[in-house]
Amino acid sequence: FAALAKLAVTSALPWLVERLGVAGTLLAAPFLALAAILAWAPLALVYAVATKKVLIGAYRPLRAPAWGSFHVRHWIVMRAARRIPWRLFAGTELTSMALRLLGARVGRRVHIHRGVEVAGGGWDLLELGDDTTISQDAALRLAELIDGEIAVGAIRIGARATLGIRAGVGRDTEVGRDALLESLSWLDEGA
């Protein structure tokens, strides 16, 4: 993808400068960049979903050796998911839509603020109830490296629950309906 983008820029830039001049190209650059990102977003999402379906299928709770077969496939899927312009989606319904396509069960009117890391894999094990709020920089640790293994587990956040700013939840956790996990708090694995 990066090579394709470089090819497009190196061939399009001289053409634009020739047609619009340097000043016109500089004025048009922000609009062209936005158009490129908007065209890129659906392609990156389709690529990530297809990569996940081929290499993982659906995530299940498990522990597997670090750098074993599952871990390498998971790493490739995460790399594909990181190509999605999540920062462009942040704070919008687009984040919820992308998570649904990746396998998460996301309710209606869910707000996922900017800075929430959602490209870490394990999406099939994520459940967010209706009217849930995941505040800025909150952590949802569906998959992590622990003691030489990759561990994947479920996270359930109930309807109308809120994770505060920089709050986090580990694997195999549940935040109940109407609950609040205060800012800078952590809900440990299994809680």
XYZ file of C-alpha atoms in Angstrom:
191
model
C 0.000 0.000 0.000
C 2.811 2.407 0.848
C 4.491 1.712 -2.486
C 1.221 2.365 -4.319
C 0.792 5.671 -2.460
C 4.366 6.723 -3.278
C 3.837 5.863 -6.947
C 0.617 7.894 -7.035
C 2.278 10.910 -5.418
C 5.419 10.804 -7.572
C 3.395 10.562 -10.774
C 0.558 12.922 -9.763
C 2.646 15.692 -8.223
C 4.487 16.764 -11.400
C 1.196 16.634 -13.314
C -0.512 18.855 -10.702
C 2.337 21.379 -10.604
C 2.293 21.558 -14.398
C -1.476 22.162 -14.516
C -2.011 24.290 -11.373
C 1.394 25.798 -10.711
C 3.198 25.588 -7.374
C 0.802 27.934 -5.547
C -2.293 26.175 -6.897
C -0.886 22.774 -5.944
C -0.132 23.973 -2.414
C -3.667 25.356 -2.066
C -5.210 22.136 -3.392
C -2.982 19.807 -1.326
C -5.132 19.673 1.854
C -8.271 18.887 -0.152
C -6.468 16.257 -2.198
C -5.050 14.689 0.977
C -8.517 14.526 2.525
C -9.920 12.952 -0.648
C -7.116 10.376 -0.625
C -7.778 9.486 3.023
C -11.520 9.183 2.394
C -10.824 6.884 -0.551
C -8.271 4.908 1.478
C -10.475 4.271 4.542
C -12.921 1.771 3.000
C -10.106 -0.053 1.211
C -8.111 -0.383 4.433
C -11.195 -1.636 6.283
C -11.961 -4.264 3.633
C -8.321 -5.345 3.675
C -8.314 -5.734 7.483
C -11.615 -7.653 7.546
C -10.473 -9.991 4.764
C -7.099 -10.570 6.436
C -8.811 -11.407 9.733
C -11.267 -13.806 8.072
C -8.499 -15.644 6.211
C -5.899 -15.827 8.992
C -7.975 -15.951 12.203
C -11.608 -16.511 11.309
C -13.235 -15.582 14.620
C -11.272 -14.869 17.789
C -11.857 -17.286 20.667
C -10.542 -17.102 24.237
C -7.135 -18.793 24.311
C -3.537 -18.760 25.435
C -0.907 -19.618 22.835
C 2.903 -19.524 22.782
C 4.477 -16.200 21.868
C 5.588 -16.198 18.245
C 3.780 -19.465 17.589
C 1.444 -19.892 14.624
C -1.518 -18.097 16.212
C 0.584 -15.197 17.461
C 2.123 -14.582 14.024
C -1.313 -14.669 12.356
C -2.675 -12.325 15.040
C 0.261 -9.959 14.509
C -0.408 -9.845 10.749
C -4.096 -9.099 11.377
C -3.181 -6.305 13.819
C -0.849 -4.787 11.232
C -3.686 -4.849 8.689
C -6.072 -3.234 11.212
C -3.569 -0.474 11.924
C -3.877 0.616 8.291
C -7.443 1.719 9.019
C -7.469 5.490 9.668
C -8.835 5.091 13.218
C -7.986 8.698 14.119
C -10.229 9.894 11.308
C -13.034 7.688 12.700
C -12.480 8.688 16.354
C -15.560 9.971 18.143
C -17.884 9.042 15.276
C -20.204 6.164 14.452
C -17.568 5.017 11.940
C -15.538 3.447 14.767
C -18.530 1.366 15.866
C -19.250 0.375 12.274
C -15.648 -0.707 11.700
C -15.621 -2.719 14.935
C -18.849 -4.458 13.916
C -17.304 -5.418 10.581
C -14.323 -6.855 12.468
C -16.654 -8.999 14.590
C -17.397 -6.947 17.728
C -20.931 -6.728 19.087
C -21.469 -2.995 19.405
C -24.823 -1.600 20.518
C -26.590 1.536 19.389
C -25.410 5.044 20.288
C -22.021 3.849 21.518
C -19.408 6.583 21.811
C -15.761 5.607 21.479
C -13.653 8.684 22.083
C -10.322 9.517 20.455
C -7.220 7.789 21.728
C -8.917 4.447 22.427
C -6.737 1.671 20.983
C -9.090 -0.529 18.959
C -6.635 -2.111 16.525
C -5.317 -4.713 18.983
C -7.333 -7.712 17.769
C -9.769 -9.975 19.596
C -12.788 -8.061 18.282
C -15.122 -11.079 18.234
C -14.840 -11.139 22.037
C -15.798 -7.479 22.530
C -19.346 -6.596 23.528
C -20.423 -2.972 24.060
C -24.029 -2.388 25.157
C -26.336 0.380 23.981
C -25.425 3.939 25.052
C -21.969 2.896 26.286
C -19.214 5.503 26.504
C -15.533 4.630 26.182
C -13.738 7.834 27.161
C -10.508 9.310 25.844
C -7.434 7.056 26.013
C -9.338 4.198 27.698
C -7.828 0.727 27.244
C -9.627 -2.424 26.121
C -7.045 -5.217 26.483
C -8.640 -8.089 24.582
C -5.271 -9.579 23.628
C -1.913 -9.196 25.370
C 1.454 -10.836 25.798
C 1.803 -12.388 29.253
C 4.532 -14.725 30.524
C 5.697 -15.790 27.069
C 2.178 -16.353 25.777
C -0.415 -14.406 23.888
C -3.663 -14.395 25.842
C -7.017 -13.476 24.302
C -10.182 -13.010 26.360
C -13.609 -11.398 26.310
C -14.612 -7.934 27.496
C -18.252 -7.058 28.122
C -19.349 -3.506 28.822
C -23.043 -3.267 29.730
C -25.658 -0.835 28.478
C -25.185 2.785 29.613
C -21.838 1.957 31.237
C -18.900 4.342 31.077
C -15.139 3.831 31.102
C -13.565 7.073 32.321
C -10.574 8.852 30.816
C -7.539 6.543 30.753
C -9.463 3.801 32.537
C -8.865 0.273 31.356
C -10.144 -3.272 31.455
C -8.234 -6.511 31.059
C -9.256 -9.803 29.491
C -12.250 -11.751 30.767
C -13.808 -8.724 32.449
C -17.300 -7.338 32.654
C -18.438 -3.821 33.453
C -22.117 -4.070 34.385
C -25.120 -2.188 33.139
C -25.170 1.501 34.235
C -21.708 1.079 35.832
C -18.902 3.633 35.860
C -15.217 2.770 35.912
C -13.693 6.053 37.087
C -10.882 7.819 35.241
C -7.405 6.376 35.731
C -8.854 3.105 37.103
C -8.086 -0.453 36.023
C -10.331 -3.515 36.118
C -8.019 -6.511 36.293
C -8.344 -9.781 34.409
C -11.312 -11.873 35.482
C -13.059 -9.098 37.458
